[in-house]
Amino acid sequence: MKLRPVRPGDEREYAGVITSIHGDEGVDPAVLQAVWQREKRLPQNQGRYLILEGRQTCGYAFWTRPADWAAGPVKAANVNVRMIPGRQSAQDFAWILTQMETAAKSSGADVALAVAREDDDFHPGALAACGYRVDRLSRSWRLNLSDRTAELLLARSSARKDMARIGIEIRSLDDTADESIWRDLYGLAAETIPDIPSTFSEAIPSFEDWLARMHEPGVFVDRIWTAWRDDSLVAYTYLVYRAAGDVSTAYTGTRKQFRGLGIARAVKLESIGQAIELGKHSITTNNDLENAAILHINSTLGYQPLPGLVTYVKSLTS
């Protein structure tokens, strides 16, 4: 087997490999194109490859590091190797993963993080054999909109009344949103990202990188829901409507002093109601098992558990 760096035009093949590994995982090639285009500005911060055996593509591999390391004593990079069932080899997996680790270490990383689905027959064991240990478990969920339409729309109506009583206005953005609005949203993201449960601090992206993600395919301005107290932004959430795969929750954040008032639930219900009105049938999300507040919201809204994601960690300095 050999590695070939991805290049423009590989997006559909790369996406096809992902679906070949897990048929319920769809990736929009247009999103891959946008991500790769953004990453070209800092090529020293990542490497993405197709795994080839002869002329056949049988997997993909990557390593990535943030543009700026997160605050803290440990610098964590993401690595992974995914191989199509029937072409999986523990020996090849280990060799390719070593290449990703070496590149990540050369970029300054102290540890490598790799994510696997808990229901995968090959991937978790292959990571363990390469010296990785379990770090965290997150839970994936799916909300069936078709079965709960009336209940969810009623909950949205009730939440609107609750928010009005405490002086919270909920509204979606529109195409006239100026830079000050985007700056407000970015400020809230930067404030709440450190609150996401994690063993290693998550790096806060630059405003430019964050804004580019907010304009990737599948993100629509009028589907970003915000909550305001007077002129102050207190919460926001949005779904990603990709051309392939489920509609999924991308982010939800609430200022600390406004938590516990039902605001996150209210903005999520607006995004859910909008998805129903747009004819969508389900929404997926993923949350760390220590994120008790969001897990409680998911449970009360009727989300059903799916196979979760396991984050593995390995030191690159020992």
Tab-separated table of C-alpha atoms in Angstrom:
chain	number	residue	atom	x	y	z
A	1	MET	CA	0.000	0.000	0.000
A	2	LYS	CA	1.069	3.596	-0.553
A	3	LEU	CA	-0.109	7.068	0.374
A	4	ARG	CA	-0.993	9.791	-2.108
A	5	PRO	CA	-1.730	13.341	-0.932
A	6	VAL	CA	-5.261	14.404	-1.793
A	7	ARG	CA	-5.636	16.896	-4.619
A	8	PRO	CA	-8.497	18.834	-6.205
A	9	GLY	CA	-10.907	16.376	-7.767
A	10	ASP	CA	-10.431	13.700	-5.077
A	11	GLU	CA	-13.383	14.890	-2.984
A	12	ARG	CA	-15.938	12.447	-4.374
A	13	GLU	CA	-13.586	9.479	-4.073
A	14	TYR	CA	-12.641	10.449	-0.506
A	15	ALA	CA	-16.327	10.779	0.410
A	16	GLY	CA	-17.024	7.404	-1.181
A	17	VAL	CA	-14.409	5.754	1.015
A	18	ILE	CA	-16.091	7.167	4.125
A	19	THR	CA	-19.460	5.764	3.055
A	20	SER	CA	-17.866	2.412	2.167
A	21	ILE	CA	-16.620	2.082	5.744
A	22	HIS	CA	-19.939	3.017	7.371
A	23	GLY	CA	-22.932	3.175	5.071
A	24	ASP	CA	-24.814	5.508	7.412
A	25	GLU	CA	-22.081	8.160	7.212
A	26	GLY	CA	-22.474	10.527	4.303
A	27	VAL	CA	-20.087	13.352	3.473
A	28	ASP	CA	-20.777	16.114	0.986
A	29	PRO	CA	-17.864	16.405	-1.483
A	30	ALA	CA	-18.537	20.152	-1.639
A	31	VAL	CA	-17.797	20.400	2.083
A	32	LEU	CA	-14.530	18.508	1.618
A	33	GLN	CA	-13.625	20.877	-1.201
A	34	ALA	CA	-14.256	23.899	1.041
A	35	VAL	CA	-12.246	22.419	3.921
A	36	TRP	CA	-9.296	21.485	1.725
A	37	GLN	CA	-9.333	24.908	0.100
A	38	ARG	CA	-9.221	26.550	3.525
A	39	GLU	CA	-6.410	24.269	4.659
A	40	LYS	CA	-4.271	25.197	1.646
A	41	ARG	CA	-3.525	28.517	3.337
A	42	LEU	CA	-1.550	26.693	6.058
A	43	PRO	CA	-0.329	23.466	4.435
A	44	GLN	CA	2.182	22.869	7.234
A	45	ASN	CA	-0.683	22.209	9.674
A	46	GLN	CA	-2.100	19.039	8.150
A	47	GLY	CA	-1.694	16.203	5.709
A	48	ARG	CA	-4.526	14.294	4.018
A	49	TYR	CA	-4.012	11.177	1.923
A	50	LEU	CA	-5.743	8.472	-0.036
A	51	ILE	CA	-4.503	4.950	0.695
A	52	LEU	CA	-3.854	3.094	-2.545
A	53	GLU	CA	-3.190	-0.534	-3.352
A	54	GLY	CA	-2.249	-0.617	-6.982
A	55	ARG	CA	-4.900	1.481	-8.698
A	56	GLN	CA	-7.515	0.782	-6.047
A	57	THR	CA	-8.357	3.261	-3.301
A	58	CYS	CA	-8.798	1.344	-0.069
A	59	GLY	CA	-8.813	4.018	2.618
A	60	TYR	CA	-7.729	7.454	3.743
A	61	ALA	CA	-5.402	8.884	6.371
A	62	PHE	CA	-4.771	12.303	7.859
A	63	TRP	CA	-3.124	14.349	10.558
A	64	THR	CA	-4.120	17.875	11.558
A	65	ARG	CA	-3.039	20.438	14.120
A	66	PRO	CA	-4.619	23.791	15.005
A	67	ALA	CA	-3.209	26.973	13.530
A	68	ASP	CA	-2.494	28.105	17.093
A	69	TRP	CA	-2.029	25.626	19.915
A	70	ALA	CA	-4.622	25.782	22.673
A	71	ALA	CA	-3.591	27.198	26.030
A	72	GLY	CA	-2.154	24.529	28.300
A	73	PRO	CA	0.912	22.358	28.704
A	74	VAL	CA	-0.040	19.743	26.093
A	75	LYS	CA	-0.189	20.222	22.329
A	76	ALA	CA	-2.690	17.774	20.812
A	77	ALA	CA	-2.975	16.868	17.130
A	78	ASN	CA	-5.587	14.693	15.429
A	79	VAL	CA	-4.555	11.632	13.445
A	80	ASN	CA	-6.415	8.744	11.890
A	81	VAL	CA	-6.339	5.918	9.384
A	82	ARG	CA	-9.526	4.430	7.953
A	83	MET	CA	-9.550	1.371	5.719
A	84	ILE	CA	-12.369	-0.160	3.692
A	85	PRO	CA	-13.680	-3.480	5.097
A	86	GLY	CA	-12.070	-6.339	3.237
A	87	ARG	CA	-8.904	-4.288	2.702
A	88	GLN	CA	-8.077	-3.862	6.374
A	89	SER	CA	-4.657	-4.971	7.536
A	90	ALA	CA	-3.304	-4.425	11.046
A	91	GLN	CA	0.235	-4.259	9.669
A	92	ASP	CA	-0.589	-1.681	6.993
A	93	PHE	CA	-2.714	0.278	9.466
A	94	ALA	CA	0.183	0.505	11.928
A	95	TRP	CA	2.652	1.576	9.236
A	96	ILE	CA	0.374	4.324	7.913
A	97	LEU	CA	-0.566	5.544	11.392
A	98	THR	CA	3.124	5.847	12.235
A	99	GLN	CA	3.535	8.178	9.242
A	100	MET	CA	0.709	10.372	10.548
A	101	GLU	CA	2.147	10.414	14.072
A	102	THR	CA	5.618	11.319	12.812
A	103	ALA	CA	4.260	14.263	10.836
A	104	ALA	CA	2.144	15.445	13.780
A	105	LYS	CA	5.119	15.230	16.130
A	106	SER	CA	7.288	17.170	13.682
A	107	SER	CA	4.669	19.931	13.717
A	108	GLY	CA	5.078	20.266	17.491
A	109	ALA	CA	2.419	17.903	18.860
A	110	ASP	CA	2.952	16.135	22.193
A	111	VAL	CA	-0.007	13.770	21.906
A	112	ALA	CA	-2.085	12.254	19.134
A	113	LEU	CA	-5.872	11.928	19.304
A	114	ALA	CA	-7.810	9.473	17.143
A	115	VAL	CA	-11.566	8.906	16.991
A	116	ALA	CA	-13.326	5.604	16.265
A	117	ARG	CA	-16.939	4.489	16.305
A	118	GLU	CA	-17.646	2.197	19.213
A	119	ASP	CA	-19.441	-0.281	16.914
A	120	ASP	CA	-16.524	-0.633	14.469
A	121	ASP	CA	-15.130	-4.180	14.330
A	122	PHE	CA	-11.583	-3.234	13.278
A	123	HIS	CA	-10.682	0.349	14.096
A	124	PRO	CA	-10.697	0.386	17.950
A	125	GLY	CA	-8.595	-2.760	18.183
A	126	ALA	CA	-6.127	-1.492	15.591
A	127	LEU	CA	-5.649	1.738	17.554
A	128	ALA	CA	-5.173	-0.171	20.814
A	129	ALA	CA	-2.547	-2.379	19.167
A	130	CYS	CA	-0.658	0.797	18.198
A	131	GLY	CA	-0.485	1.991	21.803
A	132	TYR	CA	-3.618	4.128	22.019
A	133	ARG	CA	-5.802	4.154	25.118
A	134	VAL	CA	-9.397	5.275	25.561
A	135	ASP	CA	-9.657	8.923	26.565
A	136	ARG	CA	-13.312	9.960	26.203
A	137	LEU	CA	-16.668	8.683	24.978
A	138	SER	CA	-19.279	10.817	23.277
A	139	ARG	CA	-22.857	9.845	22.513
A	140	SER	CA	-24.423	10.178	19.075
A	141	TRP	CA	-28.165	10.744	18.751
A	142	ARG	CA	-30.879	10.889	16.123
A	143	LEU	CA	-34.178	12.740	16.446
A	144	ASN	CA	-36.954	11.349	14.245
A	145	LEU	CA	-38.910	14.409	13.156
A	146	SER	CA	-41.613	12.546	11.262
A	147	ASP	CA	-42.814	10.655	14.333
A	148	ARG	CA	-42.773	13.653	16.678
A	149	THR	CA	-43.798	16.586	14.478
A	150	ALA	CA	-46.828	17.743	16.465
A	151	GLU	CA	-45.101	17.311	19.825
A	152	LEU	CA	-41.975	19.209	18.743
A	153	LEU	CA	-43.891	22.106	17.198
A	154	LEU	CA	-45.987	22.389	20.357
A	155	ALA	CA	-42.803	22.430	22.441
A	156	ARG	CA	-41.424	25.214	20.222
A	157	SER	CA	-44.572	27.277	20.737
A	158	SER	CA	-44.381	26.787	24.498
A	159	ALA	CA	-40.682	27.707	24.571
A	160	ARG	CA	-41.400	30.944	22.705
A	161	LYS	CA	-43.833	31.971	25.434
A	162	ASP	CA	-41.348	31.028	28.152
A	163	MET	CA	-38.640	33.141	26.525
A	164	ALA	CA	-40.949	36.138	26.117
A	165	ARG	CA	-41.746	36.003	29.834
A	166	ILE	CA	-38.068	36.365	30.776
A	167	GLY	CA	-37.293	39.031	28.188
A	168	ILE	CA	-35.447	36.851	25.671
A	169	GLU	CA	-36.014	37.457	21.961
A	170	ILE	CA	-35.257	34.590	19.593
A	171	ARG	CA	-34.671	35.226	15.920
A	172	SER	CA	-32.795	33.814	12.965
A	173	LEU	CA	-30.161	35.723	11.065
A	174	ASP	CA	-30.738	36.932	7.533
A	175	ASP	CA	-28.613	37.761	4.526
A	176	THR	CA	-28.203	41.343	5.742
A	177	ALA	CA	-26.219	40.268	8.821
A	178	ASP	CA	-23.244	42.620	8.990
A	179	GLU	CA	-19.782	42.029	10.404
A	180	SER	CA	-20.791	43.195	13.876
A	181	ILE	CA	-23.296	40.325	14.114
A	182	TRP	CA	-20.671	37.814	12.996
A	183	ARG	CA	-18.259	39.288	15.532
A	184	ASP	CA	-20.880	38.810	18.256
A	185	LEU	CA	-21.383	35.185	17.248
A	186	TYR	CA	-17.651	34.562	17.115
A	187	GLY	CA	-17.212	36.125	20.545
A	188	LEU	CA	-19.818	33.773	21.982
A	189	ALA	CA	-18.186	30.790	20.278
A	190	ALA	CA	-14.773	31.773	21.660
A	191	GLU	CA	-16.312	32.159	25.125
A	192	THR	CA	-18.090	28.791	25.112
A	193	ILE	CA	-15.631	26.507	23.266
A	194	PRO	CA	-13.491	26.149	26.437
A	195	ASP	CA	-16.600	24.844	28.249
A	196	ILE	CA	-16.867	21.804	25.967
A	197	PRO	CA	-15.824	18.788	28.068
A	198	SER	CA	-12.386	17.678	26.914
A	199	THR	CA	-9.201	16.239	28.352
A	200	PHE	CA	-7.121	18.610	26.250
A	201	SER	CA	-8.050	22.238	25.692
A	202	GLU	CA	-9.613	22.877	22.299
A	203	ALA	CA	-7.948	25.598	20.286
A	204	ILE	CA	-10.114	28.615	19.491
A	205	PRO	CA	-10.013	29.313	15.745
A	206	SER	CA	-9.229	32.734	14.378
A	207	PHE	CA	-12.193	34.866	13.373
A	208	GLU	CA	-11.305	34.343	9.705
A	209	ASP	CA	-11.206	30.540	9.999
A	210	TRP	CA	-14.395	30.458	12.050
A	211	LEU	CA	-16.197	32.713	9.568
A	212	ALA	CA	-15.092	30.519	6.660
A	213	ARG	CA	-16.645	27.500	8.400
A	214	MET	CA	-19.866	29.445	8.906
A	215	HIS	CA	-20.075	29.881	5.132
A	216	GLU	CA	-19.288	26.313	4.112
A	217	PRO	CA	-21.794	24.391	1.969
A	218	GLY	CA	-24.745	23.308	4.100
A	219	VAL	CA	-24.626	26.299	6.463
A	220	PHE	CA	-27.413	28.792	5.742
A	221	VAL	CA	-27.531	32.212	7.360
A	222	ASP	CA	-31.299	32.132	7.870
A	223	ARG	CA	-30.965	28.798	9.708
A	224	ILE	CA	-28.705	30.218	12.420
A	225	TRP	CA	-30.905	30.841	15.464
A	226	THR	CA	-29.951	33.418	18.063
A	227	ALA	CA	-31.258	34.543	21.453
A	228	TRP	CA	-30.975	38.145	22.655
A	229	ARG	CA	-31.516	40.058	25.884
A	230	ASP	CA	-31.983	43.639	24.702
A	231	ASP	CA	-28.952	44.199	22.439
A	232	SER	CA	-26.820	41.409	23.908
A	233	LEU	CA	-26.403	38.036	22.219
A	234	VAL	CA	-26.855	35.303	24.828
A	235	ALA	CA	-27.100	32.063	22.795
A	236	TYR	CA	-27.047	30.603	19.309
A	237	THR	CA	-27.360	27.291	17.506
A	238	TYR	CA	-27.387	26.064	13.937
A	239	LEU	CA	-27.825	22.925	11.886
A	240	VAL	CA	-25.796	21.872	8.867
A	241	TYR	CA	-27.861	20.847	5.833
A	242	ARG	CA	-25.373	18.827	3.815
A	243	ALA	CA	-26.220	17.477	0.385
A	244	ALA	CA	-25.256	13.991	1.605
A	245	GLY	CA	-26.051	12.510	4.990
A	246	ASP	CA	-28.240	13.661	7.847
A	247	VAL	CA	-29.016	17.193	8.876
A	248	SER	CA	-26.848	17.620	11.962
A	249	THR	CA	-26.386	20.003	14.859
A	250	ALA	CA	-23.157	21.932	14.343
A	251	TYR	CA	-22.958	24.034	17.508
A	252	THR	CA	-24.979	25.339	20.429
A	253	GLY	CA	-23.604	27.865	22.900
A	254	THR	CA	-25.064	29.917	25.765
A	255	ARG	CA	-23.385	32.558	27.923
A	256	LYS	CA	-22.710	31.283	31.431
A	257	GLN	CA	-24.872	33.851	33.204
A	258	PHE	CA	-27.877	32.829	31.077
A	259	ARG	CA	-27.623	29.073	31.504
A	260	GLY	CA	-30.332	27.127	33.298
A	261	LEU	CA	-33.138	29.304	31.895
A	262	GLY	CA	-34.138	27.022	29.010
A	263	ILE	CA	-32.580	29.275	26.363
A	264	ALA	CA	-30.461	26.566	24.719
A	265	ARG	CA	-33.521	24.327	24.503
A	266	ALA	CA	-35.551	27.171	23.001
A	267	VAL	CA	-33.075	27.971	20.213
A	268	LYS	CA	-32.659	24.257	19.469
A	269	LEU	CA	-36.437	23.941	19.168
A	270	GLU	CA	-36.465	26.808	16.657
A	271	SER	CA	-33.877	25.018	14.518
A	272	ILE	CA	-35.782	21.736	14.859
A	273	GLY	CA	-39.084	23.369	13.917
A	274	GLN	CA	-37.474	24.982	10.895
A	275	ALA	CA	-36.076	21.608	9.790
A	276	ILE	CA	-39.569	20.117	10.038
A	277	GLU	CA	-40.994	22.962	7.946
A	278	LEU	CA	-38.252	22.393	5.361
A	279	GLY	CA	-39.340	18.767	5.015
A	280	LYS	CA	-36.454	17.099	6.835
A	281	HIS	CA	-37.077	13.768	8.524
A	282	SER	CA	-34.310	13.485	11.114
A	283	ILE	CA	-31.489	15.334	12.860
A	284	THR	CA	-28.310	13.868	14.319
A	285	THR	CA	-25.986	15.243	16.968
A	286	ASN	CA	-23.022	14.142	19.063
A	287	ASN	CA	-22.131	15.166	22.611
A	288	ASP	CA	-19.511	14.237	25.170
A	289	LEU	CA	-20.912	12.103	27.982
A	290	GLU	CA	-19.849	14.751	30.507
A	291	ASN	CA	-21.999	17.415	28.838
A	292	ALA	CA	-24.917	16.780	31.173
A	293	ALA	CA	-26.931	19.865	30.202
A	294	ILE	CA	-27.078	19.067	26.481
A	295	LEU	CA	-27.619	15.358	27.138
A	296	HIS	CA	-30.634	16.277	29.269
A	297	ILE	CA	-32.033	18.496	26.506
A	298	ASN	CA	-31.568	15.716	23.946
A	299	SER	CA	-33.353	13.247	26.195
A	300	THR	CA	-36.348	15.511	26.823
A	301	LEU	CA	-36.713	16.265	23.111
A	302	GLY	CA	-36.837	12.579	22.208
A	303	TYR	CA	-33.421	11.954	20.650
A	304	GLN	CA	-32.578	8.248	20.396
A	305	PRO	CA	-29.027	6.975	21.009
A	306	LEU	CA	-26.804	5.781	18.168
A	307	PRO	CA	-23.359	4.151	18.329
A	308	GLY	CA	-21.061	6.634	20.023
A	309	LEU	CA	-17.591	7.905	19.229
A	310	VAL	CA	-14.540	6.932	21.264
A	311	THR	CA	-11.554	9.277	21.434
A	312	TYR	CA	-8.209	7.532	21.870
A	313	VAL	CA	-4.964	9.184	22.956
A	314	LYS	CA	-1.272	8.353	22.641
A	315	SER	CA	1.788	10.233	23.840
A	316	LEU	CA	4.218	11.210	21.091
A	317	THR	CA	7.019	12.110	23.496
A	318	SER	CA	7.651	8.783	25.230
